[in-house]
Short mmCIF file of C-alpha atoms and ligand atoms in Angstrom, two decimals:
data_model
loop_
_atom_site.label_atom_id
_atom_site.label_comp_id
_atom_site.label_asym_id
_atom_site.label_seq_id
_atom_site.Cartn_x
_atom_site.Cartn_y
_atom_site.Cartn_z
CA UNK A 1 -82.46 59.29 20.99
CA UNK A 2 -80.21 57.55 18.58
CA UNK A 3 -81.46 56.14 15.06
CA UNK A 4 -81.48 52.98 16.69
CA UNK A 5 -83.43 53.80 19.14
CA UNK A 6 -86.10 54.89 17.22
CA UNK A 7 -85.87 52.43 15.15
CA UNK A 8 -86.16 49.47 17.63
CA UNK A 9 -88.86 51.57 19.70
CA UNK A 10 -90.80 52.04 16.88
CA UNK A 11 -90.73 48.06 16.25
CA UNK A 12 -91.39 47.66 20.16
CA UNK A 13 -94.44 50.19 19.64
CA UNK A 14 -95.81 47.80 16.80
CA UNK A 15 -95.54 44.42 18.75
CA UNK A 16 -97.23 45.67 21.45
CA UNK A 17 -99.89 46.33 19.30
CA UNK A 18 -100.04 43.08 17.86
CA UNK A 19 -101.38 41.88 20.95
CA UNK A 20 -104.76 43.27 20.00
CA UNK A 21 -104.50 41.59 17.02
CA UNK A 22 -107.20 38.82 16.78
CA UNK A 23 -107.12 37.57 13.47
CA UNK A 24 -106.60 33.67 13.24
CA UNK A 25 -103.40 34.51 11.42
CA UNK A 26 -101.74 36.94 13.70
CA UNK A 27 -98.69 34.56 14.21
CA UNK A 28 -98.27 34.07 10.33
CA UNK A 29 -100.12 32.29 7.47
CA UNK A 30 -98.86 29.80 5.15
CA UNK A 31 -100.23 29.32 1.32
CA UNK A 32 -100.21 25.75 0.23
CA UNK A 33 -101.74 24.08 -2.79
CA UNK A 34 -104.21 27.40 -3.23
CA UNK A 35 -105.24 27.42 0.20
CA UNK A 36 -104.64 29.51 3.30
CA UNK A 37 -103.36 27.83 6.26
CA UNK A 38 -101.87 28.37 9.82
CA UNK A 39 -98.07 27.83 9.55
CA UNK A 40 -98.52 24.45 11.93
CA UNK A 41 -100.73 23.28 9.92
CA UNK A 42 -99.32 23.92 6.54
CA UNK A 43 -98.06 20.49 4.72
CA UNK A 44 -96.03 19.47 2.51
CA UNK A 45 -96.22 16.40 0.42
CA UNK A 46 -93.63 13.60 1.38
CA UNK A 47 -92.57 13.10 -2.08
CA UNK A 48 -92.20 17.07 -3.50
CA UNK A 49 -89.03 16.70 -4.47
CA UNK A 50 -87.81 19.97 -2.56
CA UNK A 51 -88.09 17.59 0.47
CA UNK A 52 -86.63 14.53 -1.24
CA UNK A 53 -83.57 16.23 -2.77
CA UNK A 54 -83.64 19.77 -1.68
CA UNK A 55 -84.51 20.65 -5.36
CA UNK A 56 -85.91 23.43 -4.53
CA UNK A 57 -84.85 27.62 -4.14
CA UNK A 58 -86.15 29.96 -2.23
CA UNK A 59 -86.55 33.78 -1.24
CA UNK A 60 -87.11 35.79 1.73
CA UNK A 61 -88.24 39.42 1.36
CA UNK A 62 -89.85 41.24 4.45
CA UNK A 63 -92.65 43.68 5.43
CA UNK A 64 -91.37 46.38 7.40
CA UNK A 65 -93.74 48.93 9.34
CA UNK A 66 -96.31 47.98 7.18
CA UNK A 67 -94.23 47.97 3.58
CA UNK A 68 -92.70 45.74 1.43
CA UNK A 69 -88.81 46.06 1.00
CA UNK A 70 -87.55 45.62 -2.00
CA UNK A 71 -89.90 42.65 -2.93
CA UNK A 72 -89.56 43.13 -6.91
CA UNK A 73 -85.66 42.39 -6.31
CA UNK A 74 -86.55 39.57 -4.33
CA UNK A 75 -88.60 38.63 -7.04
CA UNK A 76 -86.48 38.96 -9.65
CA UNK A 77 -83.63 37.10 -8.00
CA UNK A 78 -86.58 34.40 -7.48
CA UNK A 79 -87.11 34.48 -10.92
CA UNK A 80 -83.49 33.78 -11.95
CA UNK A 81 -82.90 31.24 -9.33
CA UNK A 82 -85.55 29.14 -10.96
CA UNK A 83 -84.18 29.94 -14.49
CA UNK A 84 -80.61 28.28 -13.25
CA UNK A 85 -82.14 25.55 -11.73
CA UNK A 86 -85.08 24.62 -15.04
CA UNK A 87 -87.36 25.48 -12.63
CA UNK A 88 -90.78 27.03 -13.89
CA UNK A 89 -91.83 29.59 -12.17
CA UNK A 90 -95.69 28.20 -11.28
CA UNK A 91 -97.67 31.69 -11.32
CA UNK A 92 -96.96 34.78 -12.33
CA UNK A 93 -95.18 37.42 -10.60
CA UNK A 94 -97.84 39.83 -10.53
CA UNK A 95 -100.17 36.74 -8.93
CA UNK A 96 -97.65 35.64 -6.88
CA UNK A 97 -97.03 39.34 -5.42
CA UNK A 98 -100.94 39.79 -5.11
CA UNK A 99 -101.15 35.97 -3.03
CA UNK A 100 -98.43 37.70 -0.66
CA UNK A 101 -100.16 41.43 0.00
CA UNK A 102 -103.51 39.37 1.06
CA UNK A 103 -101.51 36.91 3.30
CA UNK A 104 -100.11 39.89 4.98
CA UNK A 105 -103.22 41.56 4.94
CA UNK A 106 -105.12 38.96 7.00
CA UNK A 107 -102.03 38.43 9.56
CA UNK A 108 -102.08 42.11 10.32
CA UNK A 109 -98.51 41.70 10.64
CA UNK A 110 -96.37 44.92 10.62
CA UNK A 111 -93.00 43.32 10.70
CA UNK A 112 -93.01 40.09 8.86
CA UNK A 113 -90.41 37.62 7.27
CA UNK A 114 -91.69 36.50 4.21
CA UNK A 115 -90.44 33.37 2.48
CA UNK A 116 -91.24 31.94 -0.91
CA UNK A 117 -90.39 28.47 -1.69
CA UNK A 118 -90.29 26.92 -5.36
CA UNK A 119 -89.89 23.02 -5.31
CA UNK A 120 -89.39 20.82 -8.58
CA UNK A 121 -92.90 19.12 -7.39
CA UNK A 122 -93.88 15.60 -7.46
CA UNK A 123 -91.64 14.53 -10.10
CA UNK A 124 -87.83 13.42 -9.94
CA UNK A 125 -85.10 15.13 -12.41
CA UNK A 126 -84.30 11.04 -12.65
CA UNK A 127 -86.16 9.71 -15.09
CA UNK A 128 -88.00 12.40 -16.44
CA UNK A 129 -87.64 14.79 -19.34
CA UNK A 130 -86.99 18.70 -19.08
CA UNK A 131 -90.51 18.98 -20.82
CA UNK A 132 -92.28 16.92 -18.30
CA UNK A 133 -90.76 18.59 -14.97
CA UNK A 134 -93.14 21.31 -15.29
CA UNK A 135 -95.23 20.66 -12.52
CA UNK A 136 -93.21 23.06 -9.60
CA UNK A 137 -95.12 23.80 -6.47
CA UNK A 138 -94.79 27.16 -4.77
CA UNK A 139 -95.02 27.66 -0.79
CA UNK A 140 -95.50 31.20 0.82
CA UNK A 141 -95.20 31.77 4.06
CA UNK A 142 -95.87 35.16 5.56
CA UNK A 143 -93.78 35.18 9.99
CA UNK A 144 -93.73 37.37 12.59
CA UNK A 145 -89.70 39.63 11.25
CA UNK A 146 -87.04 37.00 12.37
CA UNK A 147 -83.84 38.70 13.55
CA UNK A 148 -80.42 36.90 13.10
CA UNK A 149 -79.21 39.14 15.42
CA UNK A 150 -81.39 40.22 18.38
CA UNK A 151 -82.12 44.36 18.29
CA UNK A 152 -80.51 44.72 21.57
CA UNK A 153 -76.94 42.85 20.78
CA UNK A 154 -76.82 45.36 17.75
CA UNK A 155 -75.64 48.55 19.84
CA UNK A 156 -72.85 46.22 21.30
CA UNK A 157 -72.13 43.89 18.41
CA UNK A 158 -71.80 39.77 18.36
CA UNK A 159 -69.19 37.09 18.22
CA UNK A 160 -68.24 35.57 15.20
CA UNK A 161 -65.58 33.03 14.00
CA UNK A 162 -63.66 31.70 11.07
CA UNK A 163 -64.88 28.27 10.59
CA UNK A 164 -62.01 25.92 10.61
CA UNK A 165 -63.56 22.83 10.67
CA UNK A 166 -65.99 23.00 7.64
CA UNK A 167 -65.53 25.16 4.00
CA UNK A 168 -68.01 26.77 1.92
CA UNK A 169 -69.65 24.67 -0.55
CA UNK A 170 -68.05 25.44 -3.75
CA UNK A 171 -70.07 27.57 -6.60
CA UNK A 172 -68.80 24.32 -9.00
CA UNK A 173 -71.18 21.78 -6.62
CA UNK A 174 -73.92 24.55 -5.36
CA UNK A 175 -74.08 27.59 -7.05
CA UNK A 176 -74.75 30.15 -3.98
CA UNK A 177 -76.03 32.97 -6.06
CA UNK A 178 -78.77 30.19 -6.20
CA UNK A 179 -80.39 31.01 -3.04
CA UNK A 180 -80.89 27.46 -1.80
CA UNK A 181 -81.17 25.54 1.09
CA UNK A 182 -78.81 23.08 1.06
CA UNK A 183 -77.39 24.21 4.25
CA UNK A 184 -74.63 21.23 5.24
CA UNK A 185 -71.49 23.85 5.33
CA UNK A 186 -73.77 26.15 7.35
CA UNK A 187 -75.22 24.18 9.28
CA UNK A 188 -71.95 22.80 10.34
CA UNK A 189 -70.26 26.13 11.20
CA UNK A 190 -73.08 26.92 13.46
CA UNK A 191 -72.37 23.92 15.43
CA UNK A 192 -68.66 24.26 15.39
CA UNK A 193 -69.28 28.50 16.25
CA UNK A 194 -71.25 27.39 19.33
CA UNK A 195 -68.38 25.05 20.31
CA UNK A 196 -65.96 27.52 20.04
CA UNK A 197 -68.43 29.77 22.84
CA UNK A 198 -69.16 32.43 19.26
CA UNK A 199 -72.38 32.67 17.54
CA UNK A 200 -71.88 33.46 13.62
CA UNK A 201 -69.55 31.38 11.39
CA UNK A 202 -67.59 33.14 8.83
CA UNK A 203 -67.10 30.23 6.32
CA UNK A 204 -63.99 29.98 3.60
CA UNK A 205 -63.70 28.90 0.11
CA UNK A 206 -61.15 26.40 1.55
CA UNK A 207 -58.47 28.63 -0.41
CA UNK A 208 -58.04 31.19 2.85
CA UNK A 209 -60.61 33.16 1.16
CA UNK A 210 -63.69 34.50 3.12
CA UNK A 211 -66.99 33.81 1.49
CA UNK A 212 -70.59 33.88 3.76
CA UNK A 213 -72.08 32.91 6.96
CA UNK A 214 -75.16 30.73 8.18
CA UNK A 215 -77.42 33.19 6.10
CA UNK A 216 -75.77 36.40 6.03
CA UNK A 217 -72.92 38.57 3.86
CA UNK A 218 -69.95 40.21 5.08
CA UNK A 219 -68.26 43.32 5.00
CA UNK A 220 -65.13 44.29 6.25
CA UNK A 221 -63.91 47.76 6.81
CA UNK A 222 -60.50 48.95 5.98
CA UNK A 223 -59.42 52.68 6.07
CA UNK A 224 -62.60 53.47 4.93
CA UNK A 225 -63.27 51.51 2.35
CA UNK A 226 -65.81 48.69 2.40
CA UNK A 227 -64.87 44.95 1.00
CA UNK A 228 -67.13 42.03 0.23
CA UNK A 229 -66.60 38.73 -1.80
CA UNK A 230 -67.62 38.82 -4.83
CA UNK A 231 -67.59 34.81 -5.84
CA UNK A 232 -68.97 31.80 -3.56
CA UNK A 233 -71.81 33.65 -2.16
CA UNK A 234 -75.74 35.03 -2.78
CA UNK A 235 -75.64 38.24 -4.20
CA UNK A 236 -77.70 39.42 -1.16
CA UNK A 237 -80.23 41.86 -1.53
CA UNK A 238 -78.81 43.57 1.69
CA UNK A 239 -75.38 43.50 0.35
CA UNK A 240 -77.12 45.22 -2.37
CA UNK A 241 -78.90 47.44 -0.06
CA UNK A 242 -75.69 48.33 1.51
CA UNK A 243 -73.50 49.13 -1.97
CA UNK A 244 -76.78 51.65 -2.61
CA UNK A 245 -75.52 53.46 0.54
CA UNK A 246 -72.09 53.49 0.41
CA UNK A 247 -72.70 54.83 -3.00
CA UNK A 248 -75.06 57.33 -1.89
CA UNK A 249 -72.34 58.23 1.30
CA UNK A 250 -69.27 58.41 -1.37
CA UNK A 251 -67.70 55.51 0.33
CA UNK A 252 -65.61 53.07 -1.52
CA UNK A 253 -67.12 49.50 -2.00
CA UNK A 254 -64.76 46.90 -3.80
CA UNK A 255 -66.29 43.59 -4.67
CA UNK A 256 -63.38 41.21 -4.86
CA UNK A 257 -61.64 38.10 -4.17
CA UNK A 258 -60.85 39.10 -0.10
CA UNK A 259 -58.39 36.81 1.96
CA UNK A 260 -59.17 35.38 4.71
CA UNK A 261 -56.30 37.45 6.71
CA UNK A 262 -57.85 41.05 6.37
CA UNK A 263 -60.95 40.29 9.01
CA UNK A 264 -58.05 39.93 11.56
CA UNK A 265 -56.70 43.33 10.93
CA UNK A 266 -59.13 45.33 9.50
CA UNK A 267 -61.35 48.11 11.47
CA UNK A 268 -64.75 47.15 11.25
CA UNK A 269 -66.96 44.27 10.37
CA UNK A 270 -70.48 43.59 9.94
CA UNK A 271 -72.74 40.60 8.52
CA UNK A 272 -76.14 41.73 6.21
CA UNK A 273 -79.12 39.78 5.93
CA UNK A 274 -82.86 40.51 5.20
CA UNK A 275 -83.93 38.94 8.73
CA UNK A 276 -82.00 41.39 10.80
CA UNK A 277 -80.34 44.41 8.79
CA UNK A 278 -76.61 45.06 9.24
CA UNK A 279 -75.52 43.40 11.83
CA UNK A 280 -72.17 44.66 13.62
CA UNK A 281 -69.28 41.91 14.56
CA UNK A 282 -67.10 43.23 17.61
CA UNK A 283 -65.21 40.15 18.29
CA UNK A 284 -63.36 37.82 16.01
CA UNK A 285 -62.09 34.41 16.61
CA UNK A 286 -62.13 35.40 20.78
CA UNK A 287 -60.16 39.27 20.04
CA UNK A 288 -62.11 42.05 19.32
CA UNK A 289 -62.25 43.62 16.15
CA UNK A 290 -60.18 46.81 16.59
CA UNK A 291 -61.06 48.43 19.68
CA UNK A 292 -64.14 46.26 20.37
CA UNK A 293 -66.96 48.62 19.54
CA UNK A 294 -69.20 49.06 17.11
CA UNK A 295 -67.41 51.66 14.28
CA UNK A 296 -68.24 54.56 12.44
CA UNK A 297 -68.36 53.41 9.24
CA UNK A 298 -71.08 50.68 10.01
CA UNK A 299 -73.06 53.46 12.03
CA UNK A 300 -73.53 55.01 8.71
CA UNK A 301 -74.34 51.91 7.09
CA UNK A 302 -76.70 50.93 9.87
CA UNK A 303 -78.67 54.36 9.67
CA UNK A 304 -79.05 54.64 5.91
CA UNK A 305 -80.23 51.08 5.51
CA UNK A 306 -83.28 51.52 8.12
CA UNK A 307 -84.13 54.55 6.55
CA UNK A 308 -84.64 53.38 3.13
CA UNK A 309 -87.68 51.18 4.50
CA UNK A 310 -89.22 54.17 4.98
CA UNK A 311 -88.73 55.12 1.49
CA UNK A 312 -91.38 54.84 -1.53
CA UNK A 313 -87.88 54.57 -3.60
CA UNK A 314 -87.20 51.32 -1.81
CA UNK A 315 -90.61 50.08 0.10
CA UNK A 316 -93.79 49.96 -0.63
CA UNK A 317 -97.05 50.75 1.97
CA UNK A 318 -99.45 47.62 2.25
CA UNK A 319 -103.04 48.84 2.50
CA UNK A 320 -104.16 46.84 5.64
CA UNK A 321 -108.29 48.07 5.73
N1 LIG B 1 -76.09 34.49 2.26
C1 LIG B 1 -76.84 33.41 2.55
C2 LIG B 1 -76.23 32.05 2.49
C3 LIG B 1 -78.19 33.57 2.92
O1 LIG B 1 -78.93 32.51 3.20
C4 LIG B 1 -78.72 34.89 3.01
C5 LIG B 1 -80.11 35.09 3.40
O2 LIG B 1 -80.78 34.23 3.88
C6 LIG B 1 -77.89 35.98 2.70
C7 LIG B 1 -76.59 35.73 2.31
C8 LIG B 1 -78.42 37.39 2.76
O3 LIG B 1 -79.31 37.61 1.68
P1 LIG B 1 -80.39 38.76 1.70
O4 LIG B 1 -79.68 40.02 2.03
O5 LIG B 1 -80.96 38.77 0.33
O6 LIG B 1 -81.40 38.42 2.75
#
């Protein structure tokens, strides 16, 4: 049995078992204004201004067979994000990551996407003075794990493109180490990806430079050694994830400025994102990447990243009783 086989069998395992879960949460829980609610019936207020202007940020950490990955550097990015935006954080992080272990609790979710939203609240920027935009609201919302890529297209690999029609939003309008969701450029190259028969756009800074997709990083492989952008994108916590493992594997990671032109001629590609691990790319703009399959080098990648959720270095167990 290959690592991804257990891996994915294991998942299987636990969503079969969720069908004997009968708690009134078992499809996820939201936490609005103190309360706990069933996602479809969680509200927000018309006038937040995270719904009025986007001014808002966001993070997504995720439960994995029962433990938290890496949610205190989910947190922290959290944390900064609000910094950059004057955002106050509304509760602290200790509360916050209590709120989240007893909405995971009563799902009984095993696998969950977990999303934290911080809005600027009832009050517009316009108008008002830094001292009196204190009044932030904070969302949680515990899912069922969301997968970007579907387990079974993993072993084979999806279909991306270079977006031609639409650029990233510059880090001078939207700073994307922000993690935000003012998803225009994204949303965009998801259209013009399903035009072009793909599924993932690979979006440029405009300047033939690669930067990020519709909620993922990149990596290229060449000869080896891995390359990611290192300007107009979120400093992923999977990206992170994955530098920990090349590290740890003695393989060569350069963060840099990386044109456009290498994904057409490099060996191996793959996309990272909390809701759906490393994701392998076997075709490019209609061609596959190299010889089409899934490479060695992302294997590796693939392998060591699923195994640090089983990790007390990386994940932590949630005590479900
Ligand atoms: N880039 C963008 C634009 C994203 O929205 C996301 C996640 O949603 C990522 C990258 C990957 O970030 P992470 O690995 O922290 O989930």
């Amino acid at each position: 049995m290959s690592s991804m086989d257990k891996i994915f069998s294991g998942y299987r395992a636990r969503q079969a078992l969720q069908e004997r879960n009968h708690s009134p949460f078992s499809k996820g829980i939201a936490f609005v204004d103190g309360e706990f609610v069933q996602p479809n019936d969680a509200r927000i207020p018309l006038l937040d201004e995270g719904f009025m202007h986007s001014d808002l940020t966001y993070d997504v950490p995720s439960v994995w067979n029962g433990r938290f990955f890496r949610l205190d550097d989910h947190i922290e990015r959290l944390v900064t994000s609000c910094e950059k935006m004057r955002l106050r954080f509304p509760l602290s992080t200790d509360r916050v990551k209590e709120i989240l272990t007893e909405m995971v609790v009563k799902s009984g979710i095993q696998d969950a996407f977990v999303e934290l939203i911080v809005t600027r609240g009832m009050k517009s920027v316009r108008g008002n003075k830094p001292g009196d935009l204190l009044d932030s609201n904070l969302y949680l919302l515990v899912l069922p794990y969301v997968w970007v890529m579907d387990p079974q297209d993993q072993y084979t690999g999806g279909s991306a493109i270079i977006a031609r029609t639409v650029r990233r939003t510059p880090p001078g309008a939207m700073d994307p180490t922000i993690k935000n969701l003012q998803w225009g450029d994204l949303t965009r190259g998801l259209f013009e990806a399903m035009d072009r028969g793909s599924t993932y756009p690979f979006l440029t800074d405009g300047d033939t430079n690669l930067t990020e997709g519709s909620g993922f990083n990149i990596f290229l492989v060449k000869d080896g050694v891995l390359f990611t952008p290192n300007r107009g994108v979120l400093e992923g916590i999977t990206r992170k994830s994955v530098i920990d493992v090349a590290e740890n594997n003695r393989i060569e990671v350069r963060l840099e400025t990386i044109q456009v032109e290498l994904a057409y001629r490099c060996d191996e590609i793959f996309m990272c994102t909390t809701a759906g691990g490393i994701m392998p790319i076997t075709t490019l703009d209609d061609k596959p990447v190299s010889d089409g399959r899934v490479g060695p080098v992302t294997k590796v990648i693939w392998d060591a990243y699923w195994a640090m959720h089983y990790d007390p270095a990386y994940s932590r167990p949630i005590n479900y009783d």
